[in-house]
PDB file of C-alpha atoms in Angstrom:
ATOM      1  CA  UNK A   1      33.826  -1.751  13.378  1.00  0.00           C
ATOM      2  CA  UNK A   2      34.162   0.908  16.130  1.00  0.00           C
ATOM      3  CA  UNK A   3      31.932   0.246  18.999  1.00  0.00           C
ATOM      4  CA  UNK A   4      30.881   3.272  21.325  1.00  0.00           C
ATOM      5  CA  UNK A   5      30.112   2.769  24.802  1.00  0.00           C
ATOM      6  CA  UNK A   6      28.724   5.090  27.612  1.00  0.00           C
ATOM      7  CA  UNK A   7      30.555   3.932  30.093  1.00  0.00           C
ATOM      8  CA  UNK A   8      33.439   5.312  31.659  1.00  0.00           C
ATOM      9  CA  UNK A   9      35.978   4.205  34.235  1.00  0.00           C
ATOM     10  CA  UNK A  10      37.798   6.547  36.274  1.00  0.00           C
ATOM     11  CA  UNK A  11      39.935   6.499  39.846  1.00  0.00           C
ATOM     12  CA  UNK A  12      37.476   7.335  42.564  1.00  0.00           C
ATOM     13  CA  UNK A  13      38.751   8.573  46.186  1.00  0.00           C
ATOM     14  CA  UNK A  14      37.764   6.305  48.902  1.00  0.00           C
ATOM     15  CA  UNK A  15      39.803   6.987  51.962  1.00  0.00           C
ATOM     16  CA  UNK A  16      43.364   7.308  53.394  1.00  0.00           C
ATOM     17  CA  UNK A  17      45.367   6.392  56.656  1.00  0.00           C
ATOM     18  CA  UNK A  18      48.288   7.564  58.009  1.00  0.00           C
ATOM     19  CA  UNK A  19      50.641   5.698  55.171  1.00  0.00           C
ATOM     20  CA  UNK A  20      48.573   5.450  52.047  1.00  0.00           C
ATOM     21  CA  UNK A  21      45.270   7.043  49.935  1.00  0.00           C
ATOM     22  CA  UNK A  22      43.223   4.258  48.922  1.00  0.00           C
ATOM     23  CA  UNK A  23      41.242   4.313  45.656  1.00  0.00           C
ATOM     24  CA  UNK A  24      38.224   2.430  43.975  1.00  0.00           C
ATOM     25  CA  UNK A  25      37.593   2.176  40.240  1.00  0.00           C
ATOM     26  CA  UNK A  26      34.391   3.125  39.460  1.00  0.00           C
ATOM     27  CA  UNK A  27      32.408   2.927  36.104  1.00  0.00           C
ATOM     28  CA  UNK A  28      29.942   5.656  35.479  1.00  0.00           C
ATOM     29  CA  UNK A  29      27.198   5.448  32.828  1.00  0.00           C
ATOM     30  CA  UNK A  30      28.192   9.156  30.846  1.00  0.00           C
ATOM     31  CA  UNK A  31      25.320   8.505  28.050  1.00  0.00           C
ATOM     32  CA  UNK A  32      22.717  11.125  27.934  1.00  0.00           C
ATOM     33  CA  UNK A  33      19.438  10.165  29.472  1.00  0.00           C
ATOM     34  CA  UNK A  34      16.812   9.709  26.895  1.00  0.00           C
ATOM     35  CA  UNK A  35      13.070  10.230  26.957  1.00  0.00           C
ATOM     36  CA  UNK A  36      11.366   7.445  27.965  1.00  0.00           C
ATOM     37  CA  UNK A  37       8.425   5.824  25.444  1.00  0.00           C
ATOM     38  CA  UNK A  38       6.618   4.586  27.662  1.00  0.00           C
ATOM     39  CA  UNK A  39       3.256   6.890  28.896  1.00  0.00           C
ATOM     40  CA  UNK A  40       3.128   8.995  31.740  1.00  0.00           C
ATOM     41  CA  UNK A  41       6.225  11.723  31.860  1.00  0.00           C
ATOM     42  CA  UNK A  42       8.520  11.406  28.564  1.00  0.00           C
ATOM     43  CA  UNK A  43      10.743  14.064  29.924  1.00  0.00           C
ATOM     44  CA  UNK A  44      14.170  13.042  31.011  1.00  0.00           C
ATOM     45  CA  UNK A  45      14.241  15.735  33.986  1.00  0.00           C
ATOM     46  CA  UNK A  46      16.733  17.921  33.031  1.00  0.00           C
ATOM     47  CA  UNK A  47      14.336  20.797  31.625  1.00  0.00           C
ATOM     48  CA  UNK A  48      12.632  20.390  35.182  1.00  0.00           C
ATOM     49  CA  UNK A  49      15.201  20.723  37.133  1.00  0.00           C
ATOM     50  CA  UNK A  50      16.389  23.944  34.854  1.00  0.00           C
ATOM     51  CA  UNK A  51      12.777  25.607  35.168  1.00  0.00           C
ATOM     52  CA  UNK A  52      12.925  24.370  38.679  1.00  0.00           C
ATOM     53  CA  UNK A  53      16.078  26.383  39.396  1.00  0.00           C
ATOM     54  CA  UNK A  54      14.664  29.123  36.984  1.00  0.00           C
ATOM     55  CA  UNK A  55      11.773  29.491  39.432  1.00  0.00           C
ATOM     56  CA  UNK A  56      13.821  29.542  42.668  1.00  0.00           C
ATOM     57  CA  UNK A  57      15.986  32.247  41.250  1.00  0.00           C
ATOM     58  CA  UNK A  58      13.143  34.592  40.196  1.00  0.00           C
ATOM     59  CA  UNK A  59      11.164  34.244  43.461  1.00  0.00           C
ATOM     60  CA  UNK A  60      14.237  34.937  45.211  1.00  0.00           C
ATOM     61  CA  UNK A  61      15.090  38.078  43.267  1.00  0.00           C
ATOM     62  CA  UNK A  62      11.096  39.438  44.466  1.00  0.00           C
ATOM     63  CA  UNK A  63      11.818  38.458  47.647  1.00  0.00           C
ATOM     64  CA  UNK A  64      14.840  41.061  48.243  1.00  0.00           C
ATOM     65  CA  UNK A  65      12.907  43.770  45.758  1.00  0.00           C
ATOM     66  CA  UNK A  66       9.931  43.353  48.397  1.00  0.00           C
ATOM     67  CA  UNK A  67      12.447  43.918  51.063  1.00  0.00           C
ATOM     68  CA  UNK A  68      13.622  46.861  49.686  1.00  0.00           C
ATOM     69  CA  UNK A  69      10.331  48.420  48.592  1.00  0.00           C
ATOM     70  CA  UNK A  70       9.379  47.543  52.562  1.00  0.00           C
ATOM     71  CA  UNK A  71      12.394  49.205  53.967  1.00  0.00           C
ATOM     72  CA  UNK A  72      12.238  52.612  51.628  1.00  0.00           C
ATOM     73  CA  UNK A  73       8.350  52.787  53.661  1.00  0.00           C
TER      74      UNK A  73
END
């Protein structure tokens, strides 16, 4: 039976001196985050931070077009 796990191991930098570059193995959790049941929030953040970064992005755009419609008066 194959068993799948999340969790993956890679090299990680952590430093160097003047003879060697030192590394760390690190395991990082690389599952998806899922909704939680519990009550409150169910959303697992990523749509926020999208729509978050959606929002940024469009008031930044009006910014500069109010610019420019200030500097053609």
């Amino acid at each position: 039976m194959l068993q799948y796990s999340c969790n993956r191991t890679v090299c990680d930098y952590s430093g160097y001196t003047s003879s060697n570059i030192s590394t760390v193995l690190v395991t990082q959790n690389a599952c998806a985050v899922t909704p939680s049941s519990g009550g409150g929030d169910s959303d697992s953040g990523a749509s926020r931070s999208i729509l978050n970064g959606w929002v940024w992005n469009k008031l930044l755009v009006l910014i500069h077009f109010l610019l420019f419609f200030v500097y053609l008066l």
